[in-house]
Amino acid sequence: MNPVDKRRRDFLGQAAVAAGAMIAPGVFLYDYAKAAAPATPPAGPPATSGPVSAKVRWGMLIDTTKCASGCRECVDACNRENGLPGTTRPTDSQWIRKVDLKDLRSGATLSAPVMCQHCAEPPCVDVCPTGASFKRADGIVLVDRHTCIGCRYCMMACPYKARSFVHEPTTGQKTEVPRGKGCVEACTLCVQRVDRGGRPACAESCEAAGHGAILFGDLNDPQSEISKRIRSVATTQLRADLRTDNGVRYQGL
Amino acid sequence: MAAFRLAARAAAALLAAALALAAGPVAVAAGPKLDAPRSGPCVEDPKLMRRSHMEFLKHDRDDTVRRGVRPAKHSLAGCVSCHASRADDSVLGSDTHFCQGCHVYAAVKLDCFECHTPKARPAAVASAAGEPLR
C-alpha cells in the first residue's frame, strides 16, 4: 500500500471511532432529556413565567380529517385574539390561512389551516440581517419588532408563506399584542397565552366548535397528548424534504 | 444622533431638577403638569424613573420578547395600566397625559405607541377579566 492510501485509511478508522463515540452519548442525552421532562404540567396558570427553556418544544398537530372545509373558526379566533382586522385585501395580514386541496384523480378533498410552522431550523431566522427573526428556546419562532427593519427577506425565505408585512398604520391593538406598520409579523403560537399556561386561540376555538382538529402541546414531553398521538398515528411535516423540522405537524395529508 | 442624545440627556437632567423642585411645597411654573397615577408605588423610585425609565424598558423588553419573562417588573403594559388618565384610560392624547406630556415638554419622540396600545383597560374590565392590575 502506498503511503497516501495508508493515511486515507487511518483517517477512515479515526472517523469511524469518532462517529461511534458521538452516537453513544447522543442516545444517552436524548433519553435523559426525555426522562427529565415533567410528566404533568403544573396545575393552573403560573403567576409568572420565564425565562423559557429548551426542555419544552411547543408544537401543534393538525388532524385534517377533522377539519371542515369552509370552517373559519380558527382564522376568526386568531384575528380576535391578536387584534388583526381580518380584512382580506392582498396586503392585509394573515396569520392563518385555510387551504383547500383536491386530488384531481380521485376527487378527494382536504381542508387544513396553515400558519407559521415554527421550524427547528427556520430559514427566516437564517436570512434575517438584524437578528429580529429569532427562535425562542422553547421552539416558538418570532419577529422581534423592536429590531425588525421591514426588509422582508424572511417572507421570501419562508417556504410556507407564513409571514405578513404590515403596510398600513394599525389601530385597536390589544395590550398583549402590539403590532404596527413597517414590520413583518406572523403566528406567534399565541405566546401571550402560552406563557401564562394557556394554549393558542385557534386550538381552543376549534375544540369549542366541536372539531378538535388542532392539538397543542409539548413535543419534548413523551407523556403529552401530542407526543402520544405522533407516536401512534402517521403524521407529516409540510415540505419535510426541506428538513426544517416543523413544530406544526399534519395528520391525514 | 449622538449630539441629539446628549442634548436629550441634558434636557432630562434639567427636567429632573425642575421636577424635583416642583415636588416641593412651592409650585414652580416650569415643568409639565401630568395626570396622577392610578395606583402606586412606582416600579422604582420616581426620581430614578425620571432619569432611567428608558433603560429599564429596553432591558425588560428583551427579557419578555426574547426570553418569555412575564410579567416583567418594568413592563410597558404595566406603565400604561398605572399611568393612564382616569378620564380616557390613555397615556397619550394631550399635554397632560402622562407619557406624552413629559415627552412633549422634553422634546423626545416616543414611537412605542405606534404598536403598543396607549390605553389601559378600564379598571372594572381589567379586574373582571382576572388580570392582575400591575
XYZ file of C-alpha atoms in Angstrom:
387
model
C 0.000 0.000 0.000
C 1.416 3.401 -0.846
C 1.670 5.970 1.958
C -1.162 8.133 0.641
C -3.594 5.238 0.729
C -2.460 4.321 4.177
C -3.089 7.772 5.557
C -6.523 7.765 3.980
C -7.395 4.507 5.688
C -6.064 5.762 9.005
C -8.347 8.708 8.675
C -11.304 6.459 7.941
C -10.546 4.412 11.017
C -10.499 7.506 13.177
C -13.686 8.815 11.638
C -15.450 5.567 12.460
C -14.324 5.790 16.089
C -15.433 9.409 16.322
C -18.843 8.616 14.867
C -19.324 5.746 17.292
C -18.422 7.921 20.255
C -20.884 10.548 19.151
C -23.791 8.211 18.719
C -23.488 6.598 22.106
C -23.582 9.771 24.260
C -26.110 11.209 21.811
C -28.523 8.422 22.563
C -27.881 8.753 26.243
C -28.549 12.501 26.223
C -31.752 12.001 24.294
C -33.130 9.513 26.775
C -32.018 11.635 29.669
C -33.787 14.724 28.318
C -36.982 12.723 27.945
C -36.766 11.309 31.441
C -36.120 14.755 32.884
C -39.182 16.306 31.223
C -42.038 16.754 33.712
C -44.744 14.125 33.294
C -47.579 16.511 34.051
C -47.570 20.269 33.630
C -48.047 22.267 36.818
C -51.721 22.834 37.569
C -53.218 26.270 36.974
C -51.732 29.237 35.186
C -48.370 30.307 36.549
C -48.287 33.730 38.184
C -45.012 34.491 36.486
C -43.240 32.883 33.592
C -39.845 32.608 32.027
C -37.131 32.529 31.169
C -38.345 29.883 28.757
C -36.240 26.753 28.448
C -35.314 24.294 25.723
C -36.731 21.460 27.857
C -40.043 22.080 26.125
C -40.721 22.384 22.449
C -44.155 23.691 21.659
C -45.916 22.298 18.636
C -49.291 21.570 17.113
C -50.801 18.567 15.422
C -53.479 19.315 12.864
C -55.860 16.482 12.058
C -57.059 17.237 8.533
C -59.709 14.538 8.777
C -61.487 16.637 11.424
C -61.015 19.977 9.690
C -64.168 21.061 7.877
C -63.971 22.757 4.508
C -65.415 26.265 4.723
C -64.977 26.454 8.503
C -63.011 29.552 9.527
C -63.312 29.207 13.272
C -59.520 29.147 13.838
C -58.899 32.070 11.494
C -61.537 34.202 13.212
C -60.285 33.266 16.670
C -56.750 34.201 15.634
C -57.932 37.576 14.363
C -59.877 38.250 17.557
C -57.070 37.175 19.876
C -54.376 39.115 18.084
C -56.352 42.214 17.139
C -55.984 41.632 13.404
C -58.575 43.427 11.276
C -59.435 40.216 9.419
C -59.817 42.038 6.118
C -58.582 40.110 3.092
C -57.034 42.534 0.638
C -53.757 41.218 -0.801
C -51.776 43.469 1.537
C -53.611 42.565 4.731
C -52.020 40.486 7.464
C -52.977 36.875 7.675
C -51.558 34.684 10.427
C -53.570 31.574 9.497
C -54.805 30.593 6.053
C -57.342 27.897 5.345
C -56.086 25.839 2.424
C -58.394 23.559 0.435
C -56.828 20.771 -1.593
C -58.368 18.465 -4.170
C -56.826 15.324 -5.614
C -57.788 15.594 -9.274
C -57.656 11.864 -9.900
C -59.758 10.624 -7.017
C -61.675 13.830 -6.344
C -60.795 13.572 -2.651
C -60.830 16.959 -0.916
C -58.984 18.147 2.126
C -59.029 21.295 4.198
C -56.397 22.462 6.662
C -55.134 25.609 8.346
C -51.574 26.674 7.523
C -49.717 29.052 9.769
C -46.088 29.585 10.823
C -44.737 26.069 11.155
C -42.327 27.002 13.970
C -39.399 25.221 12.361
C -36.489 23.907 14.397
C -34.268 25.128 11.549
C -36.131 28.251 10.458
C -34.978 29.744 7.124
C -36.462 33.097 8.158
C -34.001 33.262 11.050
C -31.061 32.353 8.805
C -31.659 35.231 6.409
C -32.625 37.997 8.840
C -29.971 40.746 8.652
C -30.764 42.276 12.054
C -31.446 39.260 14.241
C -35.075 40.324 14.606
C -36.308 36.977 13.338
C -35.457 34.511 16.063
C -36.391 31.223 17.660
C -37.185 31.174 21.353
C -35.621 28.438 23.472
C -38.977 26.643 23.581
C -39.160 26.489 19.782
C -41.527 29.388 19.076
C -40.338 31.391 16.058
C -40.986 35.120 16.416
C -40.216 38.525 14.966
C -38.772 40.946 17.488
C -40.441 44.003 16.065
C -38.154 46.297 18.008
C -35.304 45.219 15.712
C -37.259 44.442 12.527
C -36.457 46.902 9.734
C -39.167 45.600 7.429
C -36.826 44.291 4.723
C -38.995 41.213 4.156
C -36.171 38.784 3.413
C -37.793 36.394 5.860
C -41.016 36.472 3.866
C -39.057 35.445 0.782
C -37.244 32.694 2.653
C -40.309 31.140 4.293
C -41.399 28.028 2.360
C -44.903 28.307 3.858
C -45.726 31.949 3.036
C -46.484 32.264 6.697
C -45.427 35.853 7.255
C -47.164 39.134 6.509
C -45.894 42.676 6.237
C -47.883 45.441 7.875
C -48.474 48.020 5.149
C -50.686 50.489 6.938
C -50.898 52.156 10.334
C -52.584 49.900 12.876
C -55.384 50.782 15.257
C -57.128 48.964 18.061
C -54.156 46.841 19.114
C -54.627 44.656 22.141
C -52.474 45.218 25.216
C -50.761 41.839 24.895
C -50.347 42.014 21.122
C -48.659 45.179 19.927
C -48.331 45.444 16.145
C -47.524 48.235 13.750
C -46.683 49.454 10.285
C -43.333 48.640 8.722
C -42.726 45.299 10.408
C -43.134 41.679 9.455
C -45.404 39.586 11.649
C -46.768 36.053 11.820
C -48.358 33.473 14.059
C -46.706 33.652 17.489
C -48.321 30.439 18.692
C -50.094 32.946 20.962
C -47.016 33.411 23.200
C -49.042 35.745 25.378
C -51.317 32.796 26.238
C -48.744 30.017 26.231
C -46.512 31.856 28.702
C -49.478 32.093 31.061
C -50.176 28.373 30.836
C -52.782 28.622 28.063
C -52.909 27.337 24.515
C -53.274 29.120 21.183
C -56.634 30.703 20.407
C -57.030 28.626 17.214
C -56.708 25.322 19.084
C -59.157 26.455 21.754
C -61.778 27.715 19.307
C -61.511 24.640 17.094
C -62.279 22.466 20.079
C -65.096 24.737 21.240
C -66.641 24.482 17.765
C -66.674 20.701 18.164
C -63.962 19.856 15.647
C -60.911 19.355 17.823
C -58.677 19.330 14.761
C -55.837 21.300 16.379
C -53.894 19.756 19.235
C -51.339 21.917 21.015
C -48.629 20.588 23.301
C -45.033 19.878 24.243
C -43.249 17.737 21.654
C -40.391 17.074 24.089
C -42.608 15.559 26.769
C -43.215 11.877 25.915
C -46.319 11.881 28.151
C -48.013 14.815 26.427
C -51.132 14.131 24.364
C -49.426 15.437 21.240
C -46.354 13.193 21.656
C -48.561 10.141 22.194
C -50.559 10.912 19.064
C -47.434 11.456 16.996
C -46.111 8.099 18.191
C -49.330 6.266 17.345
C -50.533 7.778 14.051
C -48.784 8.703 10.818
C -48.076 12.431 10.731
C -46.264 14.612 8.232
C -44.395 17.853 8.324
C -45.140 20.108 5.356
C -42.240 20.081 2.900
C -40.329 17.620 5.063
C -37.797 17.451 2.220
C -36.524 20.877 3.274
C -35.583 19.457 6.675
C -36.788 22.496 8.552
C -38.191 20.118 11.205
C -41.525 21.849 11.715
C -43.192 22.110 15.095
C -46.570 22.032 13.347
C -47.466 18.582 12.040
C -50.337 17.265 9.960
C -52.312 14.052 10.167
C -54.291 12.695 7.226
C -52.470 14.544 4.457
C -27.739 61.413 16.534
C -25.136 61.354 19.309
C -25.423 65.105 19.642
C -29.172 64.773 19.854
C -28.844 62.144 22.551
C -26.539 64.368 24.535
C -28.949 67.254 24.243
C -31.755 64.991 25.313
C -29.776 63.820 28.321
C -29.069 67.393 29.297
C -32.762 68.102 28.946
C -33.529 65.109 31.113
C -31.158 66.300 33.796
C -32.624 69.806 33.733
C -36.084 68.368 33.752
C -35.322 66.125 36.689
C -34.046 69.141 38.584
C -37.139 71.138 37.674
C -39.439 68.319 38.709
C -37.577 67.796 41.950
C -38.240 71.447 42.704
C -41.861 71.086 41.686
C -42.262 68.330 44.253
C -41.658 70.889 46.994
C -44.464 72.897 48.569
C -43.800 75.901 46.302
C -45.252 75.234 42.862
C -42.736 76.097 40.165
C -44.180 77.392 36.928
C -41.807 75.301 34.777
C -42.423 71.590 34.204
C -45.258 69.641 32.674
C -48.478 69.012 34.560
C -49.129 65.311 34.299
C -52.046 63.051 35.130
C -51.692 61.493 38.566
C -51.006 57.752 38.615
C -53.990 55.467 39.302
C -52.154 53.443 41.898
C -48.696 53.025 43.297
C -45.981 52.893 44.236
C -43.996 53.152 41.005
C -41.860 50.171 39.993
C -38.787 52.163 41.008
C -38.158 55.327 42.967
C -39.790 58.124 40.900
C -36.523 60.069 40.946
C -34.772 57.130 39.323
C -37.663 56.577 36.927
C -37.488 60.140 35.639
C -33.922 59.580 34.544
C -33.770 55.906 33.691
C -37.169 54.600 32.620
C -35.973 54.145 29.032
C -33.171 51.824 30.120
C -35.477 49.727 32.325
C -37.972 49.476 29.496
C -35.400 48.379 26.971
C -33.933 45.779 29.292
C -37.259 44.253 30.221
C -38.472 44.403 26.650
C -35.756 41.925 25.678
C -36.493 39.800 28.737
C -40.131 39.472 27.745
C -39.882 39.221 23.975
C -36.775 37.042 23.756
C -36.937 35.035 26.969
C -40.646 34.961 27.782
C -40.312 36.624 31.190
C -43.819 37.756 32.157
C -44.792 39.977 33.708
C -41.501 41.841 33.671
C -41.028 44.279 36.510
C -40.725 47.204 34.089
C -43.377 46.086 31.652
C -44.633 48.745 29.256
C -48.172 47.446 29.661
C -47.582 47.928 33.386
C -46.584 51.595 32.998
C -49.726 52.188 30.969
C -52.002 50.439 33.464
C -50.871 52.789 36.258
C -50.161 55.984 34.394
C -53.166 56.128 32.064
C -55.530 59.036 32.562
C -58.628 58.303 34.606
C -60.676 60.298 32.121
C -59.904 58.337 28.944
C -57.650 55.452 30.051
C -54.745 56.666 27.907
C -51.151 57.802 28.366
C -51.364 59.868 25.155
C -53.790 62.445 23.829
C -52.895 65.800 25.343
C -50.013 67.516 27.047
C -51.294 66.494 30.462
C -51.340 62.812 29.533
C -48.503 61.107 31.351
C -46.111 59.874 28.649
C -46.997 62.460 26.016
C -46.998 65.411 28.400
C -43.474 64.930 29.595
C -42.137 63.866 26.236
C -43.524 66.951 24.516
C -42.011 69.041 27.264
C -38.627 67.342 26.894
C -38.907 67.179 23.083
C -38.196 63.450 22.971
C -40.050 61.482 20.333
C -41.930 58.481 21.655
C -42.745 55.892 18.975
C -43.596 52.911 21.162
C -47.302 53.568 20.813
C -47.337 53.050 17.071
C -47.545 49.390 18.035
C -48.290 49.278 21.745
C -51.714 50.423 22.803
C -51.605 53.652 24.834
C -54.825 52.578 26.518
C -55.204 50.832 29.816
C -58.151 48.580 30.206
C -60.821 50.396 32.215
C -60.237 49.307 35.818
C -63.555 47.430 36.061
C -62.926 45.402 32.906
C -59.382 44.537 33.908
C -60.358 43.010 37.243
C -63.364 41.229 35.731
C -61.004 39.591 33.244
C -58.941 38.301 36.156
C -55.923 40.305 35.036
C -53.694 41.493 37.825
C -53.584 45.278 37.891
C -49.856 45.645 37.585
